[in-house]
Coordinates of C-alpha atoms and ligand atoms in Angstrom, one line a residue:
M221 CA 7.8 -33.6 5.4
L222 CA 8.3 -30.7 3.1
E223 CA 11.1 -28.5 4.3
N224 CA 12.3 -25.2 2.8
L225 CA 8.8 -23.7 3.0
G226 CA 8.8 -20.2 1.7
P227 CA 7.0 -17.3 3.4
Q228 CA 3.3 -17.8 3.8
G229 CA 1.6 -17.8 0.4
A230 CA 4.8 -16.9 -1.4
S231 CA 5.2 -18.0 -5.0
V232 CA 8.1 -20.4 -4.8
A233 CA 9.1 -23.8 -6.2
L234 CA 9.8 -26.1 -3.3
K235 CA 12.2 -28.9 -3.3
D236 CA 11.1 -31.9 -1.2
P237 CA 14.2 -33.5 0.2
H238 CA 12.4 -36.9 0.2
L239 CA 11.3 -36.6 -3.3
G240 CA 14.0 -34.9 -5.2
Q241 CA 11.5 -33.0 -7.3
S242 CA 10.2 -29.5 -7.4
H243 CA 6.5 -28.8 -7.0
P244 CA 4.8 -25.8 -8.5
V245 CA 3.4 -23.7 -5.8
A246 CA 0.3 -21.6 -5.9
P247 CA 1.2 -17.9 -6.0
A248 CA -0.6 -15.6 -3.6
H249 CA -1.6 -13.1 -6.3
R250 CA -1.3 -13.6 -10.0
S251 CA -3.2 -12.2 -12.9
A252 CA -5.7 -14.5 -14.6
N253 CA -3.7 -14.6 -17.8
A254 CA -0.3 -15.0 -16.3
P255 CA 1.5 -18.3 -17.0
V256 CA 1.5 -20.5 -13.9
G257 CA 3.5 -23.5 -13.0
S258 CA 0.5 -25.6 -12.7
K259 CA -3.2 -25.4 -13.9
A260 CA -4.0 -25.9 -10.2
V261 CA -3.0 -22.4 -9.2
S262 CA -5.0 -19.3 -9.7
S263 CA -5.8 -15.9 -8.4
L264 CA -7.9 -13.3 -10.0
D265 CA -7.8 -10.8 -7.1
E266 CA -5.5 -8.5 -9.1
S267 CA -7.5 -8.8 -12.3
V268 CA -10.8 -7.9 -10.6
P269 CA -9.9 -5.2 -8.1
D270 CA -13.4 -3.9 -8.0
D271 CA -14.8 -7.4 -7.2
E272 CA -17.7 -6.5 -4.9
R273 CA -18.8 -10.1 -4.4
P274 CA -19.1 -11.2 -0.8
H275 CA -16.0 -13.1 0.2
A276 CA -15.9 -16.8 1.2
I277 CA -12.8 -18.3 2.7
V278 CA -12.3 -22.1 2.4
I279 CA -9.7 -23.5 4.8
G280 CA -8.1 -26.5 3.1
S281 CA -8.1 -27.8 -0.5
G282 CA -9.1 -31.5 -0.1
F283 CA -11.8 -32.7 -2.5
G284 CA -14.4 -31.4 -0.1
G285 CA -12.9 -27.9 0.1
L286 CA -12.4 -27.7 -3.7
A287 CA -15.9 -28.8 -4.4
A288 CA -17.3 -26.3 -1.8
A289 CA -15.3 -23.6 -3.5
V290 CA -16.8 -24.3 -6.9
R291 CA -20.3 -24.3 -5.4
L292 CA -19.7 -21.1 -3.5
G293 CA -18.4 -19.5 -6.7
V294 CA -21.6 -20.5 -8.5
R295 CA -23.6 -19.0 -5.6
G296 CA -21.9 -15.7 -6.3
Y297 CA -19.1 -15.6 -3.8
R298 CA -15.5 -14.4 -4.4
V299 CA -13.7 -17.5 -3.1
T300 CA -10.3 -17.8 -1.5
V301 CA -9.0 -21.3 -0.7
L302 CA -6.2 -21.3 1.8
E303 CA -4.0 -24.5 1.8
K304 CA -1.2 -25.3 4.2
L305 CA 0.6 -27.6 1.8
D306 CA 2.5 -26.5 -1.4
A307 CA -0.2 -27.9 -3.7
P308 CA -4.0 -28.5 -3.5
G309 CA -5.6 -31.9 -3.1
G310 CA -5.2 -32.7 0.6
R311 CA -5.1 -36.5 0.9
A312 CA -5.1 -36.5 -2.9
Y313 CA -1.7 -34.9 -3.0
V314 CA 0.7 -36.1 -5.7
Y315 CA 4.3 -37.1 -5.2
R316 CA 6.6 -37.0 -8.2
Q317 CA 9.9 -38.7 -7.8
D318 CA 12.6 -40.0 -10.2
G319 CA 10.2 -40.1 -13.1
F320 CA 7.4 -41.8 -11.2
T321 CA 4.1 -40.3 -10.2
F322 CA 2.4 -41.4 -7.0
D323 CA -1.1 -40.6 -6.0
A324 CA -0.7 -40.1 -2.3
G325 CA -4.2 -41.1 -1.2
P326 CA -7.5 -41.9 -3.0
T327 CA -7.2 -44.2 -6.1
I328 CA -10.8 -45.5 -6.6
I329 CA -13.4 -43.2 -8.0
T330 CA -16.9 -44.2 -7.5
A331 CA -20.0 -42.1 -8.2
P332 CA -18.3 -40.0 -10.8
Y333 CA -21.6 -38.1 -11.4
L334 CA -20.8 -36.1 -8.3
L335 CA -17.6 -34.8 -10.0
E336 CA -19.5 -34.2 -13.3
E337 CA -21.9 -32.0 -11.4
L338 CA -19.1 -29.5 -10.6
W339 CA -18.3 -29.1 -14.3
T340 CA -22.0 -28.8 -15.1
L341 CA -22.5 -26.1 -12.6
C342 CA -19.8 -24.2 -14.4
G343 CA -21.4 -24.7 -17.8
R344 CA -18.7 -27.2 -18.8
R345 CA -18.1 -30.9 -19.5
M346 CA -15.9 -33.0 -17.4
A347 CA -14.9 -35.1 -20.4
D348 CA -13.2 -32.0 -22.0
D349 CA -10.7 -31.9 -19.1
I350 CA -10.7 -35.5 -17.6
D351 CA -10.2 -38.8 -19.3
L352 CA -12.1 -41.1 -16.9
R353 CA -11.7 -44.9 -17.5
R354 CA -13.8 -47.6 -16.1
I355 CA -11.9 -50.4 -14.3
D356 CA -13.3 -53.9 -14.4
P357 CA -12.7 -56.2 -12.6
F358 CA -12.9 -53.6 -9.9
Y359 CA -10.3 -55.4 -7.8
E360 CA -8.9 -58.8 -6.9
I361 CA -8.9 -60.1 -3.4
R362 CA -6.1 -62.5 -2.6
F363 CA -6.7 -64.5 0.5
D364 CA -3.8 -65.7 2.8
D365 CA -3.7 -69.2 1.2
G366 CA -3.3 -67.8 -2.3
E367 CA -7.0 -68.3 -3.3
T368 CA -8.3 -65.2 -5.2
L369 CA -11.7 -63.6 -5.7
S370 CA -12.1 -61.3 -8.7
C371 CA -14.8 -58.6 -8.0
S372 CA -16.5 -57.4 -11.1
G373 CA -19.4 -55.1 -11.9
D374 CA -20.8 -57.7 -14.2
L375 CA -23.4 -59.7 -12.3
K376 CA -22.9 -62.9 -14.4
T377 CA -19.2 -62.9 -13.9
M378 CA -19.6 -62.1 -10.2
R379 CA -22.1 -64.9 -9.7
A380 CA -19.7 -67.4 -11.4
E381 CA -17.0 -66.3 -8.9
I382 CA -19.3 -66.8 -5.9
E383 CA -20.3 -70.2 -7.3
R384 CA -16.6 -71.2 -7.7
I385 CA -15.7 -70.2 -4.1
A386 CA -18.9 -71.1 -2.2
P387 CA -21.9 -72.3 -4.2
E388 CA -24.0 -72.6 -1.1
D389 CA -23.8 -68.7 -0.8
L390 CA -25.1 -67.9 -4.3
A391 CA -28.7 -67.3 -3.1
G392 CA -27.3 -65.1 -0.3
F393 CA -25.3 -63.1 -2.7
D394 CA -28.4 -62.4 -4.8
R395 CA -30.2 -61.3 -1.7
Y396 CA -27.3 -59.2 -0.6
I397 CA -27.1 -57.3 -3.9
R398 CA -30.8 -56.6 -3.7
D399 CA -30.7 -55.4 -0.1
S400 CA -27.5 -53.3 -0.7
E401 CA -29.5 -51.4 -3.4
S402 CA -32.4 -50.7 -0.9
I403 CA -29.9 -49.3 1.6
Y404 CA -28.2 -47.2 -1.1
R405 CA -31.5 -45.7 -2.2
V406 CA -32.2 -44.4 1.3
A407 CA -28.8 -43.9 2.9
F408 CA -27.0 -42.4 -0.2
E409 CA -29.6 -41.1 -2.6
E410 CA -31.9 -39.6 0.0
L411 CA -29.7 -38.7 2.9
A412 CA -26.1 -38.2 1.9
D413 CA -26.6 -34.6 0.8
V414 CA -29.2 -33.6 3.4
P415 CA -28.2 -31.2 6.1
F416 CA -28.4 -33.1 9.5
D417 CA -28.1 -29.9 11.6
E418 CA -31.6 -30.3 13.0
L419 CA -32.8 -33.1 15.2
G420 CA -36.0 -33.3 13.2
T421 CA -34.1 -34.6 10.2
L422 CA -32.7 -37.5 12.3
V423 CA -36.2 -38.2 13.7
R424 CA -37.6 -38.3 10.2
A425 CA -34.9 -40.7 9.0
A426 CA -35.2 -43.0 12.0
P427 CA -37.9 -45.4 10.7
D428 CA -35.9 -46.1 7.6
M429 CA -32.8 -46.6 9.7
I430 CA -34.6 -49.2 11.8
R431 CA -36.1 -50.9 8.7
L432 CA -32.7 -51.1 7.0
Q433 CA -31.0 -52.2 10.3
G434 CA -28.6 -49.2 10.4
Y435 CA -28.2 -50.0 14.1
R436 CA -26.4 -53.2 13.2
N437 CA -22.8 -53.4 12.1
V438 CA -21.6 -54.3 8.6
W439 CA -20.0 -57.6 9.6
S440 CA -23.0 -59.0 11.4
K441 CA -25.3 -57.8 8.5
V442 CA -23.1 -59.4 5.9
S443 CA -23.0 -62.6 7.9
D444 CA -26.8 -63.0 7.4
Y445 CA -26.2 -63.5 3.7
F446 CA -22.9 -65.4 3.5
T447 CA -21.8 -68.5 5.5
N448 CA -18.4 -68.7 3.9
H449 CA -15.8 -66.8 5.9
R450 CA -14.0 -65.6 2.7
L451 CA -17.1 -64.1 1.3
R452 CA -18.0 -62.5 4.6
V453 CA -14.6 -60.8 4.5
A454 CA -15.0 -59.9 0.8
F455 CA -18.4 -58.2 1.3
S456 CA -17.6 -56.5 4.6
F457 CA -14.2 -54.9 4.2
H458 CA -15.5 -51.8 2.4
P459 CA -15.8 -49.6 5.5
L460 CA -12.1 -49.8 5.8
L461 CA -11.9 -47.7 2.6
I462 CA -13.5 -44.8 4.6
G463 CA -11.9 -45.4 8.0
G464 CA -14.5 -47.7 9.5
N465 CA -14.1 -51.0 11.4
P466 CA -16.4 -53.5 9.7
L467 CA -17.2 -54.9 13.1
T468 CA -18.6 -51.6 14.4
T469 CA -19.5 -49.5 11.3
T470 CA -23.2 -48.9 10.8
A471 CA -24.7 -51.4 8.3
Y472 CA -25.7 -48.5 6.2
Y473 CA -22.3 -48.9 4.6
C474 CA -23.4 -52.1 3.0
L475 CA -24.6 -49.6 0.3
I476 CA -21.1 -49.5 -1.1
A477 CA -21.6 -52.8 -3.0
H478 CA -24.4 -51.3 -4.9
L479 CA -22.7 -47.9 -5.3
E480 CA -19.8 -49.7 -7.0
R481 CA -22.0 -51.8 -9.3
L482 CA -24.3 -48.9 -10.2
H483 CA -21.7 -46.3 -11.1
G484 CA -18.6 -48.5 -11.7
V485 CA -15.1 -48.1 -10.4
H486 CA -13.1 -45.5 -12.3
Y487 CA -9.6 -44.1 -12.8
A488 CA -8.7 -40.6 -14.1
M489 CA -5.8 -40.8 -16.6
G490 CA -2.9 -38.9 -15.2
G491 CA -4.0 -39.9 -11.7
M492 CA -6.0 -38.1 -9.0
G493 CA -3.8 -35.1 -9.6
A494 CA -5.5 -34.6 -13.0
L495 CA -8.9 -34.4 -11.2
V496 CA -7.5 -32.0 -8.6
E497 CA -6.1 -29.8 -11.3
G498 CA -9.4 -30.0 -13.2
I499 CA -11.5 -28.8 -10.2
A500 CA -8.9 -26.1 -9.4
G501 CA -9.3 -25.0 -13.0
L502 CA -13.0 -24.6 -12.4
I503 CA -12.3 -22.4 -9.4
Q504 CA -9.9 -20.4 -11.6
S505 CA -12.5 -19.9 -14.3
Q506 CA -14.8 -18.5 -11.6
G507 CA -12.3 -15.9 -10.5
G508 CA -11.4 -17.8 -7.3
T509 CA -8.0 -18.1 -5.6
I510 CA -6.2 -21.1 -4.3
R511 CA -3.4 -19.9 -2.1
C512 CA -0.9 -22.6 -1.0
N513 CA 1.7 -22.6 1.7
T514 CA -0.9 -20.7 3.8
Q515 CA -1.8 -22.3 7.1
V516 CA -4.7 -20.9 9.0
E517 CA -3.7 -20.4 12.6
Q518 CA -7.0 -19.2 13.9
I519 CA -10.6 -18.5 12.9
L520 CA -11.5 -15.0 14.1
V521 CA -14.8 -14.8 16.0
K522 CA -16.6 -11.7 17.2
D523 CA -19.9 -11.8 19.0
G524 CA -20.3 -15.5 18.2
R525 CA -19.7 -15.0 14.4
A526 CA -16.7 -16.0 12.3
H527 CA -15.5 -13.0 10.4
G528 CA -12.0 -14.0 9.1
V529 CA -8.8 -15.9 9.7
R530 CA -5.3 -15.3 11.0
I531 CA -2.7 -17.0 8.9
L532 CA 0.5 -18.4 10.5
G533 CA 2.8 -15.3 10.4
G534 CA 0.1 -12.9 11.4
E535 CA -1.7 -11.8 8.2
I536 CA -5.5 -11.4 8.7
L537 CA -8.0 -12.1 6.0
E538 CA -11.6 -11.0 6.5
A539 CA -14.6 -13.0 5.1
D540 CA -18.3 -12.9 5.0
I541 CA -18.5 -16.7 5.4
L542 CA -16.0 -19.3 6.3
V543 CA -15.9 -23.0 5.3
S544 CA -13.4 -25.3 7.1
N545 CA -12.2 -28.3 5.2
A546 CA -9.5 -28.8 7.8
D547 CA -9.8 -31.8 10.0
V548 CA -12.8 -31.4 12.4
G549 CA -10.6 -32.3 15.4
W550 CA -8.2 -29.5 14.4
T551 CA -10.9 -27.0 13.5
Y552 CA -12.6 -27.3 16.8
G553 CA -9.6 -28.2 19.0
K554 CA -7.2 -25.6 17.7
L555 CA -8.6 -23.1 15.3
L556 CA -11.3 -21.5 17.5
G557 CA -8.7 -20.3 20.0
T558 CA -10.4 -19.5 23.3
H559 CA -13.9 -19.3 21.9
P560 CA -16.1 -21.4 24.2
R561 CA -17.5 -24.5 22.6
K562 CA -20.9 -26.0 23.6
R563 CA -20.7 -29.4 21.9
W564 CA -17.3 -30.2 20.4
T565 CA -15.3 -29.6 23.6
D566 CA -11.7 -30.9 24.1
R567 CA -13.2 -33.7 26.2
K568 CA -15.7 -34.7 23.6
L569 CA -13.0 -34.7 20.9
E570 CA -10.7 -36.8 23.2
R571 CA -13.5 -39.4 23.8
A572 CA -14.6 -39.6 20.2
S573 CA -13.7 -42.7 18.1
W574 CA -11.2 -41.6 15.5
S575 CA -10.6 -43.7 12.4
M576 CA -7.5 -45.9 12.0
S577 CA -4.4 -44.5 10.4
L578 CA -2.4 -45.9 7.5
F579 CA 1.1 -46.9 6.7
V580 CA 1.6 -46.1 3.0
W581 CA 4.7 -47.1 1.0
Y582 CA 5.1 -45.6 -2.5
F583 CA 7.6 -47.4 -4.8
G584 CA 8.7 -47.5 -8.4
T585 CA 10.3 -50.5 -9.9
N586 CA 12.6 -51.1 -12.9
R587 CA 10.3 -53.9 -14.3
Q588 CA 6.6 -54.6 -14.6
W589 CA 4.2 -57.3 -13.2
D590 CA 1.7 -57.4 -16.0
E591 CA -0.4 -60.0 -14.2
V592 CA -1.1 -57.7 -11.3
L593 CA -4.4 -55.7 -11.6
H594 CA -4.9 -52.0 -11.0
H595 CA -6.3 -52.7 -7.5
T596 CA -5.4 -55.8 -5.4
M597 CA -6.2 -56.6 -1.7
V598 CA -3.6 -58.9 -0.3
L599 CA -5.2 -60.2 2.9
G600 CA -3.3 -61.6 5.9
P601 CA -4.1 -64.6 8.0
R602 CA -6.5 -62.8 10.4
Y603 CA -9.5 -60.6 9.9
E604 CA -11.6 -60.0 13.0
G605 CA -8.6 -60.3 15.3
L606 CA -6.6 -57.8 13.2
L607 CA -9.5 -55.4 13.2
E608 CA -9.7 -55.6 17.0
D609 CA -6.0 -54.9 17.2
I610 CA -6.2 -51.9 15.0
F611 CA -9.4 -50.3 16.3
S612 CA -9.9 -51.5 19.9
H613 CA -6.6 -52.5 21.3
K614 CA -4.6 -49.8 19.3
H615 CA -2.0 -52.4 18.9
L616 CA 0.4 -52.7 15.9
S617 CA 0.3 -56.4 15.0
K618 CA 3.0 -58.3 13.2
D619 CA 0.6 -59.5 10.5
F620 CA -1.4 -57.1 8.2
S621 CA -3.7 -56.9 5.3
L622 CA -2.6 -54.8 2.4
Y623 CA -4.1 -52.8 -0.5
L624 CA -1.8 -52.6 -3.5
H625 CA -2.3 -49.9 -6.2
R626 CA -0.7 -50.4 -9.6
P627 CA -1.9 -47.5 -11.7
T628 CA 0.5 -48.5 -14.5
A629 CA -1.9 -51.4 -15.2
T630 CA -4.1 -48.7 -16.8
D631 CA -1.9 -45.6 -17.2
P632 CA 1.7 -46.0 -18.5
S633 CA 2.3 -42.2 -17.9
M634 CA 2.7 -42.9 -14.1
A635 CA 6.1 -44.5 -14.6
P636 CA 9.1 -44.4 -17.0
P637 CA 8.8 -46.9 -19.9
G638 CA 9.1 -50.6 -18.8
C639 CA 8.6 -49.6 -15.1
D640 CA 5.7 -50.0 -12.6
S641 CA 4.5 -47.4 -10.2
F642 CA 2.9 -48.8 -7.0
Y643 CA 1.7 -47.9 -3.6
V644 CA 0.8 -50.3 -0.9
L645 CA -1.1 -49.4 2.3
A646 CA -1.8 -51.2 5.6
P647 CA -4.4 -50.0 8.0
V648 CA -2.7 -49.4 11.4
P649 CA -3.9 -47.9 14.7
H650 CA -3.8 -44.2 15.0
L651 CA -1.3 -42.5 17.2
E652 CA -3.0 -43.5 20.5
S653 CA -1.1 -46.8 19.9
G654 CA 2.1 -45.1 21.2
V655 CA 4.1 -46.6 18.3
D656 CA 7.2 -44.6 17.6
W657 CA 6.9 -44.5 13.8
K658 CA 10.2 -42.7 13.4
L659 CA 11.8 -45.9 14.7
K660 CA 9.4 -48.4 13.4
A661 CA 8.7 -47.2 9.8
E662 CA 11.7 -48.9 8.0
S663 CA 11.3 -52.3 9.6
Y664 CA 7.5 -52.2 9.0
R665 CA 8.2 -51.2 5.3
Q666 CA 10.6 -54.2 5.0
A667 CA 8.0 -56.6 6.4
V668 CA 5.5 -55.2 3.8
E669 CA 8.0 -55.6 1.0
D670 CA 8.8 -59.2 2.1
R671 CA 5.0 -60.0 2.1
L672 CA 4.5 -58.5 -1.4
A673 CA 7.6 -60.4 -2.7
E674 CA 6.2 -63.8 -1.4
T675 CA 2.7 -63.2 -2.7
V676 CA 2.0 -61.0 -5.7
L677 CA 5.3 -59.3 -6.6
P678 CA 8.0 -62.1 -6.8
G679 CA 11.4 -60.7 -7.3
L680 CA 10.5 -57.3 -5.9
G681 CA 13.6 -57.0 -3.7
G682 CA 16.1 -56.2 -6.4
S683 CA 13.9 -54.0 -8.6
I684 CA 13.0 -51.0 -6.4
L685 CA 14.2 -47.8 -8.0
T686 CA 12.5 -45.2 -5.8
S687 CA 10.7 -45.2 -2.5
H688 CA 8.8 -42.9 -0.1
M689 CA 6.7 -43.6 3.0
L690 CA 3.8 -42.0 4.9
T691 CA 3.2 -43.0 8.5
P692 CA 0.5 -41.8 11.1
I693 CA 2.9 -39.0 12.0
D694 CA 2.5 -37.6 8.5
F695 CA -1.2 -37.6 8.9
Q696 CA -0.9 -35.6 12.1
E697 CA 1.9 -33.3 11.2
R698 CA 1.4 -32.8 7.5
L699 CA -2.4 -32.9 7.2
L700 CA -3.0 -31.7 10.8
S701 CA -5.3 -34.7 11.5
Y702 CA -6.3 -35.5 15.1
R703 CA -4.3 -38.4 16.4
G704 CA -3.0 -39.0 12.9
A705 CA -6.4 -40.6 11.8
A706 CA -6.5 -41.1 8.1
F707 CA -10.3 -40.7 7.7
S708 CA -11.3 -38.4 10.6
L709 CA -14.1 -39.7 12.9
E710 CA -15.1 -43.3 12.6
P711 CA -18.4 -43.9 10.7
K712 CA -20.1 -45.4 13.7
L713 CA -23.9 -45.0 14.1
F714 CA -23.5 -42.5 17.0
Q715 CA -20.9 -40.5 15.0
S716 CA -23.0 -40.3 11.9
A717 CA -25.6 -37.9 10.5
W718 CA -26.9 -35.6 13.3
F719 CA -24.3 -37.1 15.7
R720 CA -21.4 -36.0 13.4
P721 CA -20.1 -32.4 13.6
H722 CA -22.7 -30.5 11.6
N723 CA -22.0 -29.0 8.3
R724 CA -23.3 -25.7 9.7
S725 CA -21.2 -25.2 12.8
E726 CA -22.9 -25.7 16.1
E727 CA -20.2 -23.5 17.7
V728 CA -19.9 -20.4 15.6
E729 CA -22.2 -18.5 13.3
G730 CA -21.0 -18.1 9.7
L731 CA -18.8 -21.2 9.9
Y732 CA -19.5 -24.3 7.8
L733 CA -17.8 -27.6 7.7
V734 CA -17.0 -29.7 4.7
G735 CA -15.0 -32.9 4.2
A736 CA -14.4 -36.3 5.9
G737 CA -15.2 -35.3 9.5
T738 CA -18.7 -33.9 8.9
H739 CA -21.9 -35.4 7.3
P740 CA -22.0 -37.7 5.5
G741 CA -18.3 -38.8 6.0
A742 CA -15.0 -39.8 4.4
G743 CA -14.3 -41.0 0.9
I744 CA -14.6 -38.9 -2.3
P745 CA -18.4 -39.5 -2.7
G746 CA -18.8 -38.5 0.9
V747 CA -16.8 -35.3 0.9
L748 CA -18.3 -34.2 -2.5
S749 CA -21.7 -34.8 -0.9
S750 CA -20.8 -32.7 2.1
A751 CA -20.1 -29.8 -0.4
K752 CA -23.6 -30.3 -1.7
V753 CA -24.9 -29.9 1.9
I754 CA -23.0 -26.7 2.2
D755 CA -24.6 -25.5 -1.0
K756 CA -28.0 -25.9 0.7
L757 CA -27.0 -24.2 3.9
V758 CA -25.0 -21.2 2.9
P759 CA -27.0 -18.0 2.0
A760 CA -26.8 -17.0 -1.6
A761 CA -24.2 -14.3 -2.0
A762 CA -26.8 -11.9 -3.5
S763 CA -28.6 -11.9 -0.1
L764 CA -25.6 -10.6 1.7
R765 CA -24.2 -7.1 1.6
P766 CA -20.5 -7.5 1.2
R767 CA -18.8 -6.6 4.5
V768 CA -15.2 -7.1 3.3
R769 CA -13.0 -6.3 0.4
A770 CA -10.0 -8.2 -1.0
Ligands
FAD132 C1 -4.2 -43.5 1.5 C2 -5.7 -43.1 1.3 C3 -6.4 -43.8 0.3 C4 -7.8 -43.5 0.1 N1 -8.4 -44.1 -0.9 C5 -9.6 -43.7 -1.3 C6 -10.3 -44.2 -2.5 O1 -9.7 -44.9 -3.2 N2 -11.5 -43.7 -2.8 C7 -12.2 -42.8 -2.0 O2 -13.3 -42.4 -2.4 N3 -11.6 -42.3 -0.9 C8 -10.4 -42.7 -0.5 N4 -9.7 -42.2 0.6 C9 -10.5 -41.2 1.4 C10 -10.5 -39.9 0.8 O3 -9.3 -39.6 0.2 C11 -10.7 -38.8 1.8 O4 -11.8 -39.1 2.6 C12 -11.0 -37.4 1.1 O5 -10.1 -37.2 0.1 C13 -10.8 -36.4 2.2 O6 -11.1 -35.1 1.6 P1 -11.4 -33.9 2.5 O7 -12.3 -32.9 1.7 O8 -11.9 -34.3 3.9 O9 -10.0 -33.1 2.7 P2 -8.5 -33.6 2.9 O10 -8.1 -34.4 1.8 O11 -8.4 -34.2 4.3 O12 -7.8 -32.2 2.8 C14 -7.8 -31.2 3.9 C15 -6.8 -30.2 3.5 O13 -6.9 -29.1 4.5 C16 -5.6 -28.7 4.7 N5 -5.5 -28.0 6.0 C17 -5.7 -28.6 7.2 N6 -5.5 -27.7 8.2 C18 -5.3 -26.5 7.6 C19 -5.1 -25.2 8.1 N7 -5.1 -24.9 9.4 N8 -4.8 -24.2 7.2 C20 -4.8 -24.5 5.9 N9 -5.0 -25.7 5.3 C21 -5.2 -26.7 6.2 C22 -4.7 -29.9 4.6 O14 -3.4 -29.6 4.3 C23 -5.4 -30.7 3.5 O15 -4.8 -30.3 2.2 C24 -8.4 -42.5 0.9 C25 -7.7 -41.8 1.9 C26 -6.4 -42.1 2.1 C27 -5.6 -41.4 3.1

């Protein structure tokens, strides 16, 4: 999508032809005190030429990569983050266009304590940099016939909503909330940040898995508690937020209901970009570097050990340890070159179940819809059938279910005065569907617009000021994601924990994985937890003799 890319790592301001706005770009080398175009750029290499710390390279600056960089900095490494795009954040990239700000990807912050930990590790307070606001109701679900369900963290309010829709399911709701907590205690609190690189860990976790019915899927588990179809939908759709099909995702993900209630649903004022900048600032304060416009072409391996990277264009950077936050399919399928792979072979990658992709439309309007909440699910006429189409048949259906983000409900800074900033997304099959998105995108966008206009945004047609789209092709070409999957590997039981690509690479020594494709999985809490796993696996820098210099 971004054209006019400068030389690898060069300090240039890019003009995105689709956006009409310049983005500050991380310079390759800049002194700590030099003014930079964005807080999110840093390099202290020049200011600390005698830096003798062992060198860690992190490939990719998604939330997982940034969190790993902070933790490696705390463990004594000199850290360099290499990012293909012109700004950090990965899926949490920010588009700025015609006075509107659009968070490209994640919008819902749950488990903010995992973010706070990064600030604490650096001896700072997140509140000094980030203005986090609690959102309640969390979201509204609008069913196809216009009926709505408002989902709140307040138990009394939530029970009243259940009673209004299906009083016969009130007892089931109470049981569900209780059981969701039990699953959360084990699957999230005990296991999310545990390294699953040894079979023994899986064996030890197995009794709990059986007791909590992790072998079942979310839909069937939820159906034990609710008889009303709407409530079954409302309490089972959560795996979609992390790329899973509720019909096949392990019932462990029923934990999300409790996670939301326990920690709340939050928004960072200024959008996700503020959080990305905040974490990048931590890396800067540790003397780390984020180098944008820098695509890693190959991980260099000698005698079975990773020792550096070759950047597109030929530059070689040596490292004592390497962490890949790039897509796992890309890391194993492309970045290891001819290095033989024992487990994650091309065949295994091809046969794996990759998550669905997304169609995302960002748009700004010349008016506001005050009655529309910050987060709304606009459901279509089908649920199970639509999921089958997306995940099993890889068929792009005419109908869809949508998630609508209206950050201006909380944060007026995301749009010019009197305007609304939106994005709407529809889960769609990944690129195995064969859909030619270059041809299809505009008609699909129009259908989405029509649906919004007839449901929650009446009068939308004449009020659009600015518009931008992402399709599965962007996930593949821009973020280098296997088959354009939006959330890497699907969170099925046999692609979770020990079965997922390990955080300590099974293929190459000195290589670690962080982010959506490794344990525990996608979503901000997941990828932040994967950085905690790395923290447990990587040797303390003090135990290494630095082999390489800047
Ligand atoms: C539209 C959307 C909405 C979402 N909503 C939510 C939400 O509300 N809440 C939530 O918790 N989660 C949400 N998610 C999921 C969440 O955003 C992701 O799971 C998470 O951000 C992924 O982080 P990551 O660490 O895996 O890295 P990614 O964000 O995937 O970033 C990886 C980075 O690596 C870079 N890279 C790749 N290859 C190379 C290479 N060879 N060289 C250099 N750099 C490379 C890429 O450019 C990218 O910047 C959403 C996702 C999407 C797409």
